[in-house]
PDB file of C-alpha atoms in Angstrom:
ATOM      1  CA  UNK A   1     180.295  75.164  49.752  1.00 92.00           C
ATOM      2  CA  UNK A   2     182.652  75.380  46.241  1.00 95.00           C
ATOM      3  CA  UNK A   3     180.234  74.181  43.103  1.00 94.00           C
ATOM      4  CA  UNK A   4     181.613  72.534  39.769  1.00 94.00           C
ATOM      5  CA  UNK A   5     179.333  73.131  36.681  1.00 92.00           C
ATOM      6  CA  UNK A   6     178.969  69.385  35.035  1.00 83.00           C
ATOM      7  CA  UNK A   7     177.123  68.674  31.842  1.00 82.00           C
ATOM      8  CA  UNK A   8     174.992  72.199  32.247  1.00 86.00           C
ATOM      9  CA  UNK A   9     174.316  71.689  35.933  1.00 90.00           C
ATOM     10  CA  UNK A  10     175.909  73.624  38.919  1.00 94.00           C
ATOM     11  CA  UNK A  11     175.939  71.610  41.433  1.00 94.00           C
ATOM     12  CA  UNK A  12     177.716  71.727  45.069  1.00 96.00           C
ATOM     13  CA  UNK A  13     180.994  69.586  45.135  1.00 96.00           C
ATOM     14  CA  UNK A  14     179.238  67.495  47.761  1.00 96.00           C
ATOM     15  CA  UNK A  15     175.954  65.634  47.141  1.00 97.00           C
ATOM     16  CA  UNK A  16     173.771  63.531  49.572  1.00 97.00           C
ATOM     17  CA  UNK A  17     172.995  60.381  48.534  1.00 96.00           C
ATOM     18  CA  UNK A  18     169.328  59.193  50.187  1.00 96.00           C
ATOM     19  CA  UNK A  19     169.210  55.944  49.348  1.00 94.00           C
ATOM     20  CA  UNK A  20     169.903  54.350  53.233  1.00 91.00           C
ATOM     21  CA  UNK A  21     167.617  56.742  54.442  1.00 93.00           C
ATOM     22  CA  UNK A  22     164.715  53.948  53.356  1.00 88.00           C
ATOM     23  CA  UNK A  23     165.862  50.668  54.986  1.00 70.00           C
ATOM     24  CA  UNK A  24     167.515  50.176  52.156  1.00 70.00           C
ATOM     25  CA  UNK A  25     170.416  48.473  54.380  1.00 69.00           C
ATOM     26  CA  UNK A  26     169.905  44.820  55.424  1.00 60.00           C
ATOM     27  CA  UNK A  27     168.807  45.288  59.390  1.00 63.00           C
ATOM     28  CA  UNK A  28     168.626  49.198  59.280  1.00 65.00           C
ATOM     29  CA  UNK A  29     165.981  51.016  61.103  1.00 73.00           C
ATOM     30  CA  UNK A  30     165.118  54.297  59.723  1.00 82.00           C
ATOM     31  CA  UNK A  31     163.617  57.463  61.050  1.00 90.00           C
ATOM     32  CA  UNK A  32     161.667  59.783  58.424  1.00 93.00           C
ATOM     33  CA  UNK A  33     161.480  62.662  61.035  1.00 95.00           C
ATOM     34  CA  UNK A  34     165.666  62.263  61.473  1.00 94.00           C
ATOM     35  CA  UNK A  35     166.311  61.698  57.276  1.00 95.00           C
ATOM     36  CA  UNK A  36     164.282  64.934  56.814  1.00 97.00           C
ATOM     37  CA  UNK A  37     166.497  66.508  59.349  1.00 97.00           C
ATOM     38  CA  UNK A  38     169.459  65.983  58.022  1.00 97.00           C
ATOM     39  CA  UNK A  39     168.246  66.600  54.299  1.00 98.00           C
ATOM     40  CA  UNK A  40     167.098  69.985  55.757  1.00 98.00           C
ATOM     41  CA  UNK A  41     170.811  70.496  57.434  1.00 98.00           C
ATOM     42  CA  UNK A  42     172.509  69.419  54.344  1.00 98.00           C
ATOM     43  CA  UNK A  43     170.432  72.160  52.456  1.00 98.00           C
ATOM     44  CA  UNK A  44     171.661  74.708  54.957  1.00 98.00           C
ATOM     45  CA  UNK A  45     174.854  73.669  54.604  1.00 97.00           C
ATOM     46  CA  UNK A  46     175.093  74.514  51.403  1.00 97.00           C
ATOM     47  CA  UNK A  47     174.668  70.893  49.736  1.00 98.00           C
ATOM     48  CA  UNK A  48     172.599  71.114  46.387  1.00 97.00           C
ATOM     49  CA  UNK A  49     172.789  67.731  44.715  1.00 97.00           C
ATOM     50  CA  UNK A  50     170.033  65.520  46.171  1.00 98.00           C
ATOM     51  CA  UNK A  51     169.851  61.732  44.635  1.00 98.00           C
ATOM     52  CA  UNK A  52     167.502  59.206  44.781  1.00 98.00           C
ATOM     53  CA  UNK A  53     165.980  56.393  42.741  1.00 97.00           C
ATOM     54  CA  UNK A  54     163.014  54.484  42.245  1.00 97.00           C
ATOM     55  CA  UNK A  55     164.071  51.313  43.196  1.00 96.00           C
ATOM     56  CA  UNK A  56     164.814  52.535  46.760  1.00 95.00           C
ATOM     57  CA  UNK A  57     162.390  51.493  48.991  1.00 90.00           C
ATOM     58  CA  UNK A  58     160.564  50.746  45.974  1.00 94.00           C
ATOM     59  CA  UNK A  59     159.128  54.513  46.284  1.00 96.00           C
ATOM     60  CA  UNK A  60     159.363  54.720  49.524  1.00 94.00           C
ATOM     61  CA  UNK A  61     162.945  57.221  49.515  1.00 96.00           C
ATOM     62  CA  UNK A  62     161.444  59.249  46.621  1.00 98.00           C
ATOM     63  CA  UNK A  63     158.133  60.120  48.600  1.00 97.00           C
ATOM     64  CA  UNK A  64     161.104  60.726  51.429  1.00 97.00           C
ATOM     65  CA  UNK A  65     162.486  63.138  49.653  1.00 98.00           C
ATOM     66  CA  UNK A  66     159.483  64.844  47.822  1.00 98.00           C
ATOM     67  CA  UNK A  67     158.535  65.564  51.798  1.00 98.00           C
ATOM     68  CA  UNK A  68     161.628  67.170  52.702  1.00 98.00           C
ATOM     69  CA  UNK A  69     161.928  69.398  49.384  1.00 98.00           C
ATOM     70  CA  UNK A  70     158.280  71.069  50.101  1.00 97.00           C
ATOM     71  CA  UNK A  71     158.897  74.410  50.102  1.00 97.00           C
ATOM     72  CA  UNK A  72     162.490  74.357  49.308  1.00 97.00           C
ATOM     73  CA  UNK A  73     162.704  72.252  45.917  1.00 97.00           C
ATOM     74  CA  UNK A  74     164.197  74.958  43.903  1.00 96.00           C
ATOM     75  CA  UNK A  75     167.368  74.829  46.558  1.00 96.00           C
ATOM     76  CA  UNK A  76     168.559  71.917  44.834  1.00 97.00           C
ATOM     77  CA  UNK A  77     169.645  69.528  41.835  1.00 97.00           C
ATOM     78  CA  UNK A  78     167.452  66.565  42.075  1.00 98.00           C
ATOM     79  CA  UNK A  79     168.545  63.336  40.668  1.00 98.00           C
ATOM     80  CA  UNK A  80     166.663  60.305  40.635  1.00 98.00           C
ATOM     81  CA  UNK A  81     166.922  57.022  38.731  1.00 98.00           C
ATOM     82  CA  UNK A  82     165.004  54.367  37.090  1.00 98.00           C
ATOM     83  CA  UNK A  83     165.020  50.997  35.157  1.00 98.00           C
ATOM     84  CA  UNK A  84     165.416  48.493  38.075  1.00 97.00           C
ATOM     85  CA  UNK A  85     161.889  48.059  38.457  1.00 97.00           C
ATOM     86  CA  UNK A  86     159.774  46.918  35.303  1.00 97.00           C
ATOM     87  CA  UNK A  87     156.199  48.781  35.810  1.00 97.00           C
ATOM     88  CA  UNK A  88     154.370  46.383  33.717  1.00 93.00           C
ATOM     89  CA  UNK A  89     154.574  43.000  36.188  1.00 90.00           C
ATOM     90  CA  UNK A  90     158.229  42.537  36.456  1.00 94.00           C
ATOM     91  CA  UNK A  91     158.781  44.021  39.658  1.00 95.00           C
ATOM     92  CA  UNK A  92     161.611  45.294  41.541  1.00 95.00           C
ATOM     93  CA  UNK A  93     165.185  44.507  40.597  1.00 95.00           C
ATOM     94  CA  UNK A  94     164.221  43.271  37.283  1.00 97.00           C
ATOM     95  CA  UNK A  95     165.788  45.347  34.230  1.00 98.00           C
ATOM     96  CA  UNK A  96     163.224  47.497  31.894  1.00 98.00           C
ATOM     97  CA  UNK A  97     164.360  50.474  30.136  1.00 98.00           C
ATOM     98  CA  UNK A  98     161.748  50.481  27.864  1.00 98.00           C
ATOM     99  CA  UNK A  99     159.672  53.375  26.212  1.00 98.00           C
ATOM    100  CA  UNK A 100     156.567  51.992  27.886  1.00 98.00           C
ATOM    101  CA  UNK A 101     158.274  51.902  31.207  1.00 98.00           C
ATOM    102  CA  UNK A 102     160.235  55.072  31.349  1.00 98.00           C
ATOM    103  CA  UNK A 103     157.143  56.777  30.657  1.00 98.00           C
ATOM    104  CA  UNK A 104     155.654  55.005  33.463  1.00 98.00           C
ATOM    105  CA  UNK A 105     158.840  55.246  35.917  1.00 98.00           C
ATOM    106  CA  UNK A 106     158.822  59.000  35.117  1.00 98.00           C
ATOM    107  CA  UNK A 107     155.077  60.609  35.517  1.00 98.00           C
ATOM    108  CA  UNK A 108     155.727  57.911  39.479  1.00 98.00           C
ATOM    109  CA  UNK A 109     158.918  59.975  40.204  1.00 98.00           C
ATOM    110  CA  UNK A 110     157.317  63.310  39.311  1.00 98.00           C
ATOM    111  CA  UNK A 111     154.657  62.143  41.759  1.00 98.00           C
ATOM    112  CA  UNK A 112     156.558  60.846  44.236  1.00 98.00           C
ATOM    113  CA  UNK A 113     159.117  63.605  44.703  1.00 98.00           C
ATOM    114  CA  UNK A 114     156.012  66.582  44.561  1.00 98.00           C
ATOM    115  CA  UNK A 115     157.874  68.205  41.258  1.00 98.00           C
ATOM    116  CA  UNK A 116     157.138  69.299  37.778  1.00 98.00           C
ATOM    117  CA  UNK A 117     160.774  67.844  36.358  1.00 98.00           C
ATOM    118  CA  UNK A 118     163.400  66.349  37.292  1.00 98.00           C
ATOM    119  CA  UNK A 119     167.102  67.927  37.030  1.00 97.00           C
ATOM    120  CA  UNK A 120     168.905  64.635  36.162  1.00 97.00           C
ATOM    121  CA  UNK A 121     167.095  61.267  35.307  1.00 98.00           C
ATOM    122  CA  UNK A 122     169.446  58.725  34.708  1.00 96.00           C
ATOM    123  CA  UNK A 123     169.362  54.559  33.958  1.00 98.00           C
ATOM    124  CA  UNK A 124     170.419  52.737  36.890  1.00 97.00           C
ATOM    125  CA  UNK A 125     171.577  49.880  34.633  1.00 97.00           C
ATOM    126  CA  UNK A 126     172.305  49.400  31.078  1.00 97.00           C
ATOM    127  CA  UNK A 127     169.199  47.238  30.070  1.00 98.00           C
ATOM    128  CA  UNK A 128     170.758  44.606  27.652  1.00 97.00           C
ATOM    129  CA  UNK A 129     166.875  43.490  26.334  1.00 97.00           C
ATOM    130  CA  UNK A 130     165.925  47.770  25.031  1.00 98.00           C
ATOM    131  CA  UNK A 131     168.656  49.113  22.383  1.00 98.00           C
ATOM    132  CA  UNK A 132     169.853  52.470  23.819  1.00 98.00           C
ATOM    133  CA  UNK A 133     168.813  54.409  21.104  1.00 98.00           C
ATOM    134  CA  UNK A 134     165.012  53.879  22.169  1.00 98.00           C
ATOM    135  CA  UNK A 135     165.458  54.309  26.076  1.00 98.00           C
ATOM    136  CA  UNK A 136     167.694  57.851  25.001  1.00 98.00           C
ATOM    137  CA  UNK A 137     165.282  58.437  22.482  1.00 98.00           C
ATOM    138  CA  UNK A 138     162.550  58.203  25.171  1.00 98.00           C
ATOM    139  CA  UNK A 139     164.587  60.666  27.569  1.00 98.00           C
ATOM    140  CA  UNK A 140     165.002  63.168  24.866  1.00 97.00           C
ATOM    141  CA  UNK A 141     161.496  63.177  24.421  1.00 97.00           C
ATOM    142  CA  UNK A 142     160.749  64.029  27.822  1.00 98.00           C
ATOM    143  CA  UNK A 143     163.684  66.569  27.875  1.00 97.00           C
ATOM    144  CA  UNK A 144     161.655  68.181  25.049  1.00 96.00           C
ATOM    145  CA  UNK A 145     158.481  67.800  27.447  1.00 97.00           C
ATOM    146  CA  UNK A 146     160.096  69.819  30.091  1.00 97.00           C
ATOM    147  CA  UNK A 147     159.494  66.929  32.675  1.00 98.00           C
ATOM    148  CA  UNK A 148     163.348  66.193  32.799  1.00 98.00           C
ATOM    149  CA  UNK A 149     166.135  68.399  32.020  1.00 96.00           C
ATOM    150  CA  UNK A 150     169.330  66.106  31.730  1.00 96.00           C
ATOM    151  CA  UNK A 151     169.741  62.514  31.330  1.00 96.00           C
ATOM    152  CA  UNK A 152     172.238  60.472  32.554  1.00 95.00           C
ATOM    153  CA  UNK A 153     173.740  56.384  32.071  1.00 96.00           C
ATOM    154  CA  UNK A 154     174.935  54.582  35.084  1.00 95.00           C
ATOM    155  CA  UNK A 155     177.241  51.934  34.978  1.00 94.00           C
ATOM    156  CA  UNK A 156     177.577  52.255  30.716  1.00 96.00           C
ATOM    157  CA  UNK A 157     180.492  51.091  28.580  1.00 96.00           C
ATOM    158  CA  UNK A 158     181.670  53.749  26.356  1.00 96.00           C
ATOM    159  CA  UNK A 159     180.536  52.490  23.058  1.00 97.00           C
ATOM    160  CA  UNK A 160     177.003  52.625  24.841  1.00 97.00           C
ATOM    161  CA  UNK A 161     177.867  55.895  25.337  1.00 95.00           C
ATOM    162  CA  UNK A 162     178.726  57.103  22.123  1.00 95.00           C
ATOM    163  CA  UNK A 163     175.564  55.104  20.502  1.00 96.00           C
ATOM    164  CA  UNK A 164     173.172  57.433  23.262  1.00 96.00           C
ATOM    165  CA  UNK A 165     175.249  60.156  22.216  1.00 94.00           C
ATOM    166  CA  UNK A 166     174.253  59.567  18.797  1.00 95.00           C
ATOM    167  CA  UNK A 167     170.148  60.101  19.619  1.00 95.00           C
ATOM    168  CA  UNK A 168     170.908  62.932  22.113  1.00 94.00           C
ATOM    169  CA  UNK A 169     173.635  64.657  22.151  1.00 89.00           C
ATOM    170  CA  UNK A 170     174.741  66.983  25.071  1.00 70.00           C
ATOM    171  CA  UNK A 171     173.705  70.888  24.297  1.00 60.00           C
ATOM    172  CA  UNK A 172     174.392  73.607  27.265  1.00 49.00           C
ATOM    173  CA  UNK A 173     171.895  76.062  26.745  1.00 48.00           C
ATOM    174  CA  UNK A 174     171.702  79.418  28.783  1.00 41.00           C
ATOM    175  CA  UNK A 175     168.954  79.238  31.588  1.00 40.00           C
TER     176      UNK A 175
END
């Protein structure tokens, strides 16, 4: 399997995406046994960038995947996302990048995926009602806290971009 290093991390070329592996699909059955499987074969294959999210399920993919990693979570990159659920009474599919509810969406992934950090944590969507500066600020905090290692934007403009940039810039450092 050929790797590219991105951003710090070296990850295969290839990643597996989990996210229909939790009904997430209107009508689709799912089979934990059979999404374990072929997490495990993608693993063997050589495939080390594993993503999930939060919102996938809600939980229910994330605790998918913390099963599957037992035993073999320092085989990959994981990636998981968060800010399309708002902890605090909001729900799923409503938009909260707050401090408050990073914090929250964070220790629940940790949980959920049977890990100590997380490799990437990125925002699902831009979350127009939080400035970026405190929902970066937020992540850099945790990347200080060890419970995250790189953050990531989904689906941001680039003057978002360069105002994250601003509160956290990208550093490689040797590992």
């Amino acid at each position: 399997m050929q790797h590219v290093c991105q951003g710090g991390l070296n990850v295969s070329r290839i990643g597996l995406g989990a996210m229909g592996m939790s009904d997430y699909y209107s009508g689709a059955r799912t089979d934990d046994t059979e999404s374990i499987r072929a997490i495990h074969r993608a693993l063997d294959l050589g495939v080390t960038h594993l993503d999930t999210a939060e919102i996938y399920g809600p939980f229910a993919n994330e605790e998918l995947v913390g099963r599957a990693l037992r035993g073999r979570r320092d085989q990959v990159v994981l990636a998981t996302k968060f800010g399309l659920f708002a902890h605090s009474g909001g729900g799923p599919y409503v938009l909260d990048s707050s401090p408050a509810n990073v914090r929250t969406a964070v220790e629940g992934s940790l949980k959920r995926l049977g890990t100590d950090h997380i490799d990437l944590y990125y925002q699902h969507r831009v979350d127009p009602d939080t400035p970026i500066e405190e929902t970066v600020g937020t992540l850099a905090e945790l990347v200080a806290e060890g419970k995250i290692r790189h953050i990531g934007l989904s689906d941001a403009g680039a003057r978002t971009i360069r105002r994250a940039h601003a509160v956290h810039p990208h550093r490689h450092r040797a590992r």
